[in-house]
PDB file of C-alpha atoms in Angstrom:
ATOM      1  CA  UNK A1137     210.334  13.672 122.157  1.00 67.00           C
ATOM      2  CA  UNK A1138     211.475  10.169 123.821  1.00 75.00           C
ATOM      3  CA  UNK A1139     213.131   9.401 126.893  1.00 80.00           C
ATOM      4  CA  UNK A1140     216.268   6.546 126.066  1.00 82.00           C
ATOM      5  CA  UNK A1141     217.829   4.984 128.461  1.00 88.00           C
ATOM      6  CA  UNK A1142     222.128   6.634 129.041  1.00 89.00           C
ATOM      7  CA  UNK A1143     224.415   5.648 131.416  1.00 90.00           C
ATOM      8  CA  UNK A1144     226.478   8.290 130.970  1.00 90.00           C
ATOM      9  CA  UNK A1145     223.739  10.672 132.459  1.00 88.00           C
ATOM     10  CA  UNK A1146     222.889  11.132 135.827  1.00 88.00           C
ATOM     11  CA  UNK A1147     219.380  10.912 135.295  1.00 88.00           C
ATOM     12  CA  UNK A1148     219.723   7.761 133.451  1.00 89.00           C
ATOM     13  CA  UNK A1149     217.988   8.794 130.617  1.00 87.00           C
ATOM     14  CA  UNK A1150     218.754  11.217 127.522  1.00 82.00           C
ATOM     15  CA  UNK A1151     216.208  13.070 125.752  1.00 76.00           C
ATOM     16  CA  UNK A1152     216.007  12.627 122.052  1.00 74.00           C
ATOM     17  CA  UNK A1153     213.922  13.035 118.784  1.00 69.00           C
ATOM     18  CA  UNK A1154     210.763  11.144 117.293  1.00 70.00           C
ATOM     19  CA  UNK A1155     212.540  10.118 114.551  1.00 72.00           C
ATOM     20  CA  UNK A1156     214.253   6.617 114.176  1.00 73.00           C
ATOM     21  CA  UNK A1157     217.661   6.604 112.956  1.00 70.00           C
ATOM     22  CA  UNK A1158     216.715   3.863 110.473  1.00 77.00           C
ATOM     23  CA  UNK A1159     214.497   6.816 108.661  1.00 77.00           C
ATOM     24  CA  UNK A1160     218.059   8.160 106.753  1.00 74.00           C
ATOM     25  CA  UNK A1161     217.209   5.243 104.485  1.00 79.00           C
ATOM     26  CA  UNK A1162     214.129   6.456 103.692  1.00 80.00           C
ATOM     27  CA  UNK A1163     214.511  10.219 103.854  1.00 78.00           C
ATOM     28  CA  UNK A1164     216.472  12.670 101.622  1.00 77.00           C
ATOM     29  CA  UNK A1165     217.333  15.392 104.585  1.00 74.00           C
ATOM     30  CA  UNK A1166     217.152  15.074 108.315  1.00 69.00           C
ATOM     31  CA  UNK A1167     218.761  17.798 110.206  1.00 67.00           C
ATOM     32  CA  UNK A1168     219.136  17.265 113.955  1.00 63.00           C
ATOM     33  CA  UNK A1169     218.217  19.618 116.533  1.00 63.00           C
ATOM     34  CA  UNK A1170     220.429  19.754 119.889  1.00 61.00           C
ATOM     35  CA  UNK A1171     218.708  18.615 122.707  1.00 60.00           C
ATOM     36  CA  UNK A1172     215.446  17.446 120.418  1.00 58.00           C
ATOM     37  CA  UNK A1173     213.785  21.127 121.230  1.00 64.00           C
ATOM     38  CA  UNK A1174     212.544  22.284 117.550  1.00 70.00           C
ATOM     39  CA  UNK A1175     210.198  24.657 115.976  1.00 77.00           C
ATOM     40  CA  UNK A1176     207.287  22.870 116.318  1.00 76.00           C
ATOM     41  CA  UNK A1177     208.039  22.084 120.057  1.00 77.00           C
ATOM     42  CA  UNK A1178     208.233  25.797 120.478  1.00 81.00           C
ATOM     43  CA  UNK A1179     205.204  26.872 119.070  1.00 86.00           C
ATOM     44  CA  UNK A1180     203.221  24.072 120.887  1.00 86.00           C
ATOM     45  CA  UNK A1181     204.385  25.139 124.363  1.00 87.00           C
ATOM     46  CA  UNK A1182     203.342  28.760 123.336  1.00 91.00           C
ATOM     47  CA  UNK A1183     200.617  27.608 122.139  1.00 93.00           C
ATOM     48  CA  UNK A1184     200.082  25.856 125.773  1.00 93.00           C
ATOM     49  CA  UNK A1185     200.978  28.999 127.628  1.00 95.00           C
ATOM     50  CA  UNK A1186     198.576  31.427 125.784  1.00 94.00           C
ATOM     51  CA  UNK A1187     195.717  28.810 126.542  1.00 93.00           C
ATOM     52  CA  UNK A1188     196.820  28.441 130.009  1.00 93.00           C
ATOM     53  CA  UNK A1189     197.105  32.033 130.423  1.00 89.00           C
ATOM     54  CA  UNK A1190     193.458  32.581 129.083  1.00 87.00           C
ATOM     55  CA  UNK A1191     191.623  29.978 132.016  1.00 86.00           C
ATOM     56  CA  UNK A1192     193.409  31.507 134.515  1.00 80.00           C
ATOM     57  CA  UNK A1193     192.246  34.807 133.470  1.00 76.00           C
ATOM     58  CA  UNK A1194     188.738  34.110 133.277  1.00 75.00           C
ATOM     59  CA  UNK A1195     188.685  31.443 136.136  1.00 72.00           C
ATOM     60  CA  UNK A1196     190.247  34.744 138.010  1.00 69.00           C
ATOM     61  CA  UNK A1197     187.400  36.646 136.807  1.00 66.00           C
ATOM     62  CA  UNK A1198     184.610  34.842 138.523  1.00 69.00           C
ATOM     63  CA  UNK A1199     183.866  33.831 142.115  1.00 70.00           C
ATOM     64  CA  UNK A1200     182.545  30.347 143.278  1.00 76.00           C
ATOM     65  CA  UNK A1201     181.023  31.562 147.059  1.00 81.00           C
ATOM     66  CA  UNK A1202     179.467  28.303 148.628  1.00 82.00           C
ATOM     67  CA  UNK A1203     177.451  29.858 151.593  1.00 83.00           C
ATOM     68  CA  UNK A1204     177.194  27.459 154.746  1.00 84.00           C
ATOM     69  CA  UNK A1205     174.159  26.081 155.581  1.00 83.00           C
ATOM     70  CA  UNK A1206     171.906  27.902 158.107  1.00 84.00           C
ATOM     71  CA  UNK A1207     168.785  25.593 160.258  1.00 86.00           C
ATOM     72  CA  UNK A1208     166.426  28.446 160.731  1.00 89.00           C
ATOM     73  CA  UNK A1209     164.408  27.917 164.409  1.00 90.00           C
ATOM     74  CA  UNK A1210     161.557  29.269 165.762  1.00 89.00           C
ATOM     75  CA  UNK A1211     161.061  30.446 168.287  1.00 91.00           C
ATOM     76  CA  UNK A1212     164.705  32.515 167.440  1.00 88.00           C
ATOM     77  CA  UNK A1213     167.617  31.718 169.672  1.00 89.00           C
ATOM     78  CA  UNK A1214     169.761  34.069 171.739  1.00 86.00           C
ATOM     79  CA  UNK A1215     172.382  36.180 169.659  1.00 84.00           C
ATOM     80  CA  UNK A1216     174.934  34.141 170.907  1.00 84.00           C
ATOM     81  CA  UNK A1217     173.342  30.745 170.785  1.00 89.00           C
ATOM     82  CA  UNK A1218     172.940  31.094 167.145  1.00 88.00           C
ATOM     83  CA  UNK A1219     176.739  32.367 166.990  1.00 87.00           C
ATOM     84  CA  UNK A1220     177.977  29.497 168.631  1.00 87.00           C
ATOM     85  CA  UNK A1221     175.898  26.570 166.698  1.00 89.00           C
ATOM     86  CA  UNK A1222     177.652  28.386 163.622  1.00 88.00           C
ATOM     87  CA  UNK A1223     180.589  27.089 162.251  1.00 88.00           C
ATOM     88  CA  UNK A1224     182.634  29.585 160.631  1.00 89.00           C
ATOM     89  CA  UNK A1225     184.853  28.583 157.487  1.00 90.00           C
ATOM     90  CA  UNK A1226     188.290  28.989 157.595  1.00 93.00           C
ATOM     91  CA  UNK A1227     190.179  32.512 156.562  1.00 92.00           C
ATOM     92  CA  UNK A1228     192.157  30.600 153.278  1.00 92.00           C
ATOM     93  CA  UNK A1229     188.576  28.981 151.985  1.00 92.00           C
ATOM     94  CA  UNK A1230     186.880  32.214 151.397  1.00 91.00           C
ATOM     95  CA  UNK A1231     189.780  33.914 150.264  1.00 91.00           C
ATOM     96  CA  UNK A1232     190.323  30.955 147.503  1.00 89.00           C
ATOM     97  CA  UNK A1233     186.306  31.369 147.058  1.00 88.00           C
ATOM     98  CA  UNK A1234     186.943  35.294 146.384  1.00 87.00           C
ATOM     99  CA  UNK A1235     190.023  34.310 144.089  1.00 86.00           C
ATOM    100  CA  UNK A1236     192.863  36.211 146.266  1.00 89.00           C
ATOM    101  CA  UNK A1237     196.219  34.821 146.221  1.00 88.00           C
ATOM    102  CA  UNK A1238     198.494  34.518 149.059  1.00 90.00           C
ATOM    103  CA  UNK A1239     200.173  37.246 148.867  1.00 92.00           C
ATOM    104  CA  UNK A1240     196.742  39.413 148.596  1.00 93.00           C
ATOM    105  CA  UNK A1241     195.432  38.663 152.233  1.00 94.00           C
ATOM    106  CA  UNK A1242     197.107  38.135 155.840  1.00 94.00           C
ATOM    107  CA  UNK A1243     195.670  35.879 157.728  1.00 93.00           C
ATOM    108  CA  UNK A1244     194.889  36.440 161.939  1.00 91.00           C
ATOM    109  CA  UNK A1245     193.972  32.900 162.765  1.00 90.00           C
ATOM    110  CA  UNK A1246     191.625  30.846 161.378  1.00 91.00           C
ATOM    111  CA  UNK A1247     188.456  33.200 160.799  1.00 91.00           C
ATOM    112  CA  UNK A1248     189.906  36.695 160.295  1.00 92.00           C
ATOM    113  CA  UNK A1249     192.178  38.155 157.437  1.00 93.00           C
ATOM    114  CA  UNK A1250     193.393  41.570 156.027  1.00 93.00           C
ATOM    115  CA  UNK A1251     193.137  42.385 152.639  1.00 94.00           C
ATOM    116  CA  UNK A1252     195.953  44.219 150.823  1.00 93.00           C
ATOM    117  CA  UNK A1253     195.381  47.483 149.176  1.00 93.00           C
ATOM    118  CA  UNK A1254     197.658  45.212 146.081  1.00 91.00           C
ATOM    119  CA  UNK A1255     194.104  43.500 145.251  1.00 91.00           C
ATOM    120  CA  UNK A1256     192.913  47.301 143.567  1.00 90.00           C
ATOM    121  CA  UNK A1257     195.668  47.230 141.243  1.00 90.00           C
ATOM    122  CA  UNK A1258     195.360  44.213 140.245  1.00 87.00           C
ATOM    123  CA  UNK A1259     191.456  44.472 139.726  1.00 86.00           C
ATOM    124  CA  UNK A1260     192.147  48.177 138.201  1.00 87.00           C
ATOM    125  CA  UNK A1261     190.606  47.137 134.600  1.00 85.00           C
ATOM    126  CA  UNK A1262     187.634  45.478 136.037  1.00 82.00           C
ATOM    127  CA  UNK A1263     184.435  47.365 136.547  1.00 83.00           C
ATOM    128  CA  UNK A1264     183.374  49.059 139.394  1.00 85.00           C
ATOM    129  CA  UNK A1265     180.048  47.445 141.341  1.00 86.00           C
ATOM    130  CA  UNK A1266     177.307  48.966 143.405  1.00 89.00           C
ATOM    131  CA  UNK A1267     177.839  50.812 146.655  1.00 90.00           C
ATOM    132  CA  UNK A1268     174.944  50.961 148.960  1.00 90.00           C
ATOM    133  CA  UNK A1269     175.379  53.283 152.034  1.00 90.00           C
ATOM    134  CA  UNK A1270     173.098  52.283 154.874  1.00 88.00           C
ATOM    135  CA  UNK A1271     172.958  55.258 157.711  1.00 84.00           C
ATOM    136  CA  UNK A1272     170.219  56.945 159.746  1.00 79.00           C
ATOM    137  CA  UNK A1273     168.226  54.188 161.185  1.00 81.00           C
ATOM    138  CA  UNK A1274     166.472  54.159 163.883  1.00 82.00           C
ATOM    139  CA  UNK A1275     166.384  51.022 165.266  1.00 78.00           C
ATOM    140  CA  UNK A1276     163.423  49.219 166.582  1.00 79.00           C
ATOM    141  CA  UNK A1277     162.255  47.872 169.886  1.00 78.00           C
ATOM    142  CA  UNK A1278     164.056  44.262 169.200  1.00 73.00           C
ATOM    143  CA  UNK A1279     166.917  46.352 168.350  1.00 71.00           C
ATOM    144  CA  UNK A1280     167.389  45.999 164.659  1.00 79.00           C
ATOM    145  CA  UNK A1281     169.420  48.880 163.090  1.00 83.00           C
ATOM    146  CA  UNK A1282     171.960  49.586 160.405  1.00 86.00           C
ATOM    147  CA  UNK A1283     174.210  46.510 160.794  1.00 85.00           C
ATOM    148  CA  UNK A1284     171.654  44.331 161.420  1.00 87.00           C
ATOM    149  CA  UNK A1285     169.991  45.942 157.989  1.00 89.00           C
ATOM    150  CA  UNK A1286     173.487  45.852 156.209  1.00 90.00           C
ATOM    151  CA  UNK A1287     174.154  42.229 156.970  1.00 90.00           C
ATOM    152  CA  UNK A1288     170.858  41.186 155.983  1.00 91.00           C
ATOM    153  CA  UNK A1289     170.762  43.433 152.691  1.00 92.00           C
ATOM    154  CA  UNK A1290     174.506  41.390 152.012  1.00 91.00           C
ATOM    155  CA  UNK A1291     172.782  38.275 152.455  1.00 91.00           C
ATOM    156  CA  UNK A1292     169.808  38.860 150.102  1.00 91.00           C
ATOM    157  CA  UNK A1293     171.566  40.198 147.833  1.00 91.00           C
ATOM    158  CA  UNK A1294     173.743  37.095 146.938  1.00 87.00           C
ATOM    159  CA  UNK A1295     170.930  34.520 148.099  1.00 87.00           C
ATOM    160  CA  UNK A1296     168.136  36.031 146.056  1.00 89.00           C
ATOM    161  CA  UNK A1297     169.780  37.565 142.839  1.00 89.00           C
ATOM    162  CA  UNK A1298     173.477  35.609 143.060  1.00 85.00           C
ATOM    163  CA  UNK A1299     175.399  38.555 143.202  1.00 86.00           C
ATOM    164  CA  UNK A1300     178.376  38.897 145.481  1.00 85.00           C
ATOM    165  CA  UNK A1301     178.251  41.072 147.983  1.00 88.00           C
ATOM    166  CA  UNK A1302     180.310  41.996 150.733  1.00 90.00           C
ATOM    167  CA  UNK A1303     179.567  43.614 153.980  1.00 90.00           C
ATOM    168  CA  UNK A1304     181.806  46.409 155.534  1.00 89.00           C
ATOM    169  CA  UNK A1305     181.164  47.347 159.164  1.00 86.00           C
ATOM    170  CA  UNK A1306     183.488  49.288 161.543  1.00 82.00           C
ATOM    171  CA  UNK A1307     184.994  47.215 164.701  1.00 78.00           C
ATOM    172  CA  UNK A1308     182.535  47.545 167.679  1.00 74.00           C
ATOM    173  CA  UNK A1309     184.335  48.634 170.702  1.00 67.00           C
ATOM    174  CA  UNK A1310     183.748  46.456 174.087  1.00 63.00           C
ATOM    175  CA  UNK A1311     180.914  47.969 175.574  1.00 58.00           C
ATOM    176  CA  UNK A1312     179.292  44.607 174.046  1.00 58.00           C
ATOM    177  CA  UNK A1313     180.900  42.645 176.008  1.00 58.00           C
ATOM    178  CA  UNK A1314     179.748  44.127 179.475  1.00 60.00           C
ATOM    179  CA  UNK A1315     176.132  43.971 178.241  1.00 56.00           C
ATOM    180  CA  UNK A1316     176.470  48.303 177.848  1.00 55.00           C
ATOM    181  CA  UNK A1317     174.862  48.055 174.124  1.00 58.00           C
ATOM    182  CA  UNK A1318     174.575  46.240 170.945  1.00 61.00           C
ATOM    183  CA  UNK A1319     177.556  44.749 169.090  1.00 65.00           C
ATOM    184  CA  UNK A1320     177.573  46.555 166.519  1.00 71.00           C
ATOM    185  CA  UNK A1321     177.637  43.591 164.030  1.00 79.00           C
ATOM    186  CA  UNK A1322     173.918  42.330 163.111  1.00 83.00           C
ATOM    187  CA  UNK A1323     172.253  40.199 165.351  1.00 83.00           C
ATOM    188  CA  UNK A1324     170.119  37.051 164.772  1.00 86.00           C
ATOM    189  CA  UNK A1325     170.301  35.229 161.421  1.00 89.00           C
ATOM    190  CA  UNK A1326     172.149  38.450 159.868  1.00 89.00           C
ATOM    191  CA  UNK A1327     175.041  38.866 162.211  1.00 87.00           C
ATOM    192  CA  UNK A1328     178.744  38.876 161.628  1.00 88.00           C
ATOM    193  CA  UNK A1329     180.341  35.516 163.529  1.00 86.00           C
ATOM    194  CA  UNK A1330     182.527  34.546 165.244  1.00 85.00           C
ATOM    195  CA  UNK A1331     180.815  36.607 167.874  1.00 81.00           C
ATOM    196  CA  UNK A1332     182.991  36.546 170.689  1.00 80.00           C
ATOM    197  CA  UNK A1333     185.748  37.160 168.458  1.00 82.00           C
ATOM    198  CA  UNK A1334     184.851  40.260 166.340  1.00 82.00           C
ATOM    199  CA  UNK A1335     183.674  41.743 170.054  1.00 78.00           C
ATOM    200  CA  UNK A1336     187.111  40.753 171.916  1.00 79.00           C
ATOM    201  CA  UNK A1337     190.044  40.819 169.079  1.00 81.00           C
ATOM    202  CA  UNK A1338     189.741  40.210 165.507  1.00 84.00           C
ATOM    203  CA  UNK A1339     193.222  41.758 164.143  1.00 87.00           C
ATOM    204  CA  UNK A1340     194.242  42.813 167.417  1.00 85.00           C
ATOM    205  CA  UNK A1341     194.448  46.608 166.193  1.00 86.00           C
ATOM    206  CA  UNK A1342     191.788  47.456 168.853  1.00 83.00           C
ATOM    207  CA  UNK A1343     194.871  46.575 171.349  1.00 86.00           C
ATOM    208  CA  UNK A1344     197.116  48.964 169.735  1.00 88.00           C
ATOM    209  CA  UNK A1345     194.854  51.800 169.909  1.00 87.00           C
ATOM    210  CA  UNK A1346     193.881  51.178 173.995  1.00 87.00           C
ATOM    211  CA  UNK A1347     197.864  51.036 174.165  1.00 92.00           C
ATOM    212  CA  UNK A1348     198.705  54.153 172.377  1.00 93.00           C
ATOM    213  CA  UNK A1349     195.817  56.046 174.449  1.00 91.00           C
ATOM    214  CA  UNK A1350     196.728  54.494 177.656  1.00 94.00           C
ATOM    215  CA  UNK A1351     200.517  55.988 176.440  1.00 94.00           C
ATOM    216  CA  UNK A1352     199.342  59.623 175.922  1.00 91.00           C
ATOM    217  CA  UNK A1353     197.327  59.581 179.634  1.00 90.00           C
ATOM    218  CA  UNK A1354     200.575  58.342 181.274  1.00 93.00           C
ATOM    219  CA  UNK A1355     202.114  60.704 179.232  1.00 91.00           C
ATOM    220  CA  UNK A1356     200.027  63.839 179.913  1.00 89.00           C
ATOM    221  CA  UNK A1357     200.050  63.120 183.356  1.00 90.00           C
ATOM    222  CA  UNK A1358     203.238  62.732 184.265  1.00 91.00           C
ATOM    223  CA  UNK A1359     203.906  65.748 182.460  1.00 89.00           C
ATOM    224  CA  UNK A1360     201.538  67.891 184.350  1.00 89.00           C
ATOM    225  CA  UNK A1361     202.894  66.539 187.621  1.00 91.00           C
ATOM    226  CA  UNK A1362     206.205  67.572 186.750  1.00 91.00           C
ATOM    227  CA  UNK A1363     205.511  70.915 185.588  1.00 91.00           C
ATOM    228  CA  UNK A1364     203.335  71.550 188.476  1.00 90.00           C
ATOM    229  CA  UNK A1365     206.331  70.515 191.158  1.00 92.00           C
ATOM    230  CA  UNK A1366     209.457  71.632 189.318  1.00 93.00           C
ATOM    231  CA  UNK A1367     210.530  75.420 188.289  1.00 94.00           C
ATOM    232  CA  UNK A1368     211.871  76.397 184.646  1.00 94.00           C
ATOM    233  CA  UNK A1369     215.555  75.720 185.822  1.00 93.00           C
ATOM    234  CA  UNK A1370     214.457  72.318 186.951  1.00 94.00           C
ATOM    235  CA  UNK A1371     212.941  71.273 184.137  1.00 94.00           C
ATOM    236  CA  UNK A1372     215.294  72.686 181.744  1.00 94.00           C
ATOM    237  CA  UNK A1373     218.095  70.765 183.276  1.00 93.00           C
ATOM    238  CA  UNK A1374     216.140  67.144 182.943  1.00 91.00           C
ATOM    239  CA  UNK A1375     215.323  67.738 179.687  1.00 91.00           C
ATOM    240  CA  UNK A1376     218.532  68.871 178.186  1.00 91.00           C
ATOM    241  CA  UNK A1377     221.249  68.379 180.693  1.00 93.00           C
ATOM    242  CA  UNK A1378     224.888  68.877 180.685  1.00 91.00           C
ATOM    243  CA  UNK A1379     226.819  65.636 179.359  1.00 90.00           C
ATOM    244  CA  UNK A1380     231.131  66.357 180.001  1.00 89.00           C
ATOM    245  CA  UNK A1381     230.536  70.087 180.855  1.00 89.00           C
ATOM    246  CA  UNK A1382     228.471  70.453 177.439  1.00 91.00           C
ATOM    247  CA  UNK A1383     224.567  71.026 177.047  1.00 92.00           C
ATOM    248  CA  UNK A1384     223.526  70.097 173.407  1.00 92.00           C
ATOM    249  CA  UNK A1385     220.017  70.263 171.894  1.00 93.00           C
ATOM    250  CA  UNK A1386     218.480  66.889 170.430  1.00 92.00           C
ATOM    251  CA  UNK A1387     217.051  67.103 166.859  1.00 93.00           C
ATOM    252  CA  UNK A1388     213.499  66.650 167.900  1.00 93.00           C
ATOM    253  CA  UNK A1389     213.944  69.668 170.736  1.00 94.00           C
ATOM    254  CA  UNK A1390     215.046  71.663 167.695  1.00 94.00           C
ATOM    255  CA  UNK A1391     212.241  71.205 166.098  1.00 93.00           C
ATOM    256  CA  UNK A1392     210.680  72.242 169.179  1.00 92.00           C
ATOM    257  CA  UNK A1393     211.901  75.710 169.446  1.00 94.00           C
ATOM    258  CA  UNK A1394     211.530  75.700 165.854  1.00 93.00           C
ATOM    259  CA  UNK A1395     207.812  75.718 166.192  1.00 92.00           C
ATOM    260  CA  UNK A1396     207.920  78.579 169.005  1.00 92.00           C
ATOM    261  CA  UNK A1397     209.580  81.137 166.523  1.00 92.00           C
ATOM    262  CA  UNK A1398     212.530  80.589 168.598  1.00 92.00           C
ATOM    263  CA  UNK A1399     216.021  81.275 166.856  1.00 91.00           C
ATOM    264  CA  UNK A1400     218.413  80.460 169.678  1.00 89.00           C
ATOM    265  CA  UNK A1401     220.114  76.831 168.960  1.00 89.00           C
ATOM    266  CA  UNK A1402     221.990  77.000 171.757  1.00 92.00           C
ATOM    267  CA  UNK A1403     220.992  76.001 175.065  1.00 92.00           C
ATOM    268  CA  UNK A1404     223.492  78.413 177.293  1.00 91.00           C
ATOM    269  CA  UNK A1405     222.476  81.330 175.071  1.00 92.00           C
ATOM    270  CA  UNK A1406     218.213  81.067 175.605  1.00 92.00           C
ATOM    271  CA  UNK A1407     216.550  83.943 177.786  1.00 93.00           C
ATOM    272  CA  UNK A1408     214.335  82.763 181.072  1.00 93.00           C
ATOM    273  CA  UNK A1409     211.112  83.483 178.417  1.00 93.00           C
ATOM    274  CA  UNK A1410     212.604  81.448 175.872  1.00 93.00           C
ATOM    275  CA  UNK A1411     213.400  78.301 178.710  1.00 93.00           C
ATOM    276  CA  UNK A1412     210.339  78.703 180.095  1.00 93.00           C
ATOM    277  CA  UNK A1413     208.415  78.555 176.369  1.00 93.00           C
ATOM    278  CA  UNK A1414     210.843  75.680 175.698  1.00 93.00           C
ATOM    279  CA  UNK A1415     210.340  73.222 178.587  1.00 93.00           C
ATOM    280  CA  UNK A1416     206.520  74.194 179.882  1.00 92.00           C
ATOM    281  CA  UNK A1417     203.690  72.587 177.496  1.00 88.00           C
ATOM    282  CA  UNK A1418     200.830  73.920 179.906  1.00 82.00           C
ATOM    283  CA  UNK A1419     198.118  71.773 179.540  1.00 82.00           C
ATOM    284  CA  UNK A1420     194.472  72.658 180.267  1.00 82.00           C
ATOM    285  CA  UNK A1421     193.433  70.146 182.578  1.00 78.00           C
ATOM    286  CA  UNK A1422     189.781  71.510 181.537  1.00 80.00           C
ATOM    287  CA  UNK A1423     190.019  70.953 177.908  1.00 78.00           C
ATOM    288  CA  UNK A1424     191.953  67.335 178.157  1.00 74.00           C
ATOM    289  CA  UNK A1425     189.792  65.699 180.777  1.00 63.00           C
TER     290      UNK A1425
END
């Protein structure tokens, strides 16, 4: 195909065939094809798109991890020290290096990602690799213990025999931050960095759960002051009150009664039992605190 130079187009240019017009002297047939898009054009973009199609898959298929360099020093630094001379790469370089698109990871800053459960499905055909539990250590006097062992293992394992391997340790909480006990995360040359931020934030889903527990403890306690100051009739009337002369139950205090076997679904027609079963959760201070 040929660009030629039209006028009459907007792009300025018109598309047309290899062949010369000057040919029909030479050549018995010549049939024209609209828009110079023919058979063989066809089958060469196919062509194009199956061998496209086959890199991708096996460039897909493979990982390219480029560790960072480490300066080993003796004597060892702090924890921290070597933490902080460590530069971390960025969230979008490893997950390129581990061959995840976009849409496969959600990124929390620079450093820190979450990996969508999509990824299995799309790996589904591939086959499964090792899984190496490492529990029940005991850790010695400098403090070396399972995710000190299960950092290191990750980093042998891909340094020594060029295998990927990927580490998977729980979020400490942030008794490592007041100096109460380890982080949780390796330590030395075989810890998980950033430091600071794997101890402090890293999604920010350790936030949501101190939230939703500080919730329930407000919760439970203003409830137990209530029910400790307030009689059945009291209690009854905060919870479902009249609104124009008319008390109504809500769906989720249905559910309620619906739980304590009891029938009655309106409010005016409950016994004193049934109000007091209704409105009183009587918590066990003993068995909550």
């Amino acid at each position: 195909m040929n660009a030629k130079d039209d006028p009459t187009k907007k792009s300025g240019y018109r598309w047309v065939g290899d062949v010369e017009a000057a040919a029909t002297t030479h050549a018995a047939y010549m049939t024209p094809v609209p828009g110079g898009f023919g058979p063989m054009t066809v089958a060469m973009l196919l062509s194009n798109v199956v061998t496209s199609a086959i890199r991708h898959f096996e460039a897909s298929s493979t990982t390219s991890i480029v560790p960072n360099p480490l300066t080993l020093l003796d004597p060892v630094p702090s924890d921290i020290a070597i933490a902080s001379a460590q530069k971390p790469k960025l969230i979008s370089q490893v997950a390129s290096e581990l061959n995840l698109s976009h849409a496969e990871f959600e990124p929390y800053g620079k450093y820190t990602a979450k990996v969508t459960l999509d990824v299995l499905d799309r790996l589904e055909s591939n086959s499964n690799g090792h899984y190496v539990v490492v529990t029940g250590i005991s850790p010695t006097p400098l403090g070396e213990g399972k995710s000190t062992v299960s950092i290191g293992l990750t980093q042998a394992i891909y340094a020594h025999l060029n295998r990927p391997a990927f580490a998977c340790v729980r979020q400490p909480s942030q008794g490592p931050t007041f100096g109460i006990k380890g982080d949780a995360a390796g330590g030395g040359y075989s810890q998980v960095t950033p430091m600071t931020l794997m101890n402090l934030h890293l999604t920010g889903d350790i936030h949501a759960i101190t939230a939703a527990n500080n919730l329930v403890a407000a919760a439970v306690d203003a409830r137990y002051f209530h029910e400790s100051t307030q009689t059945d009739t009291q209690l009854f009337n905060r919870l479902c009150p009249k609104k124009k002369g008319v008390r109504k139950f809500a769906n989720v205090m249905l559910r309620r009664l619906q739980k304590l076997g009891i029938s009655t679904t309106n409010p005016d027609d409950m016994s004193a039992e049934e109000v007091s079963q209704f409105v009183r959760l009587d918590i066990d201070q003993d068995k909550i605190m």
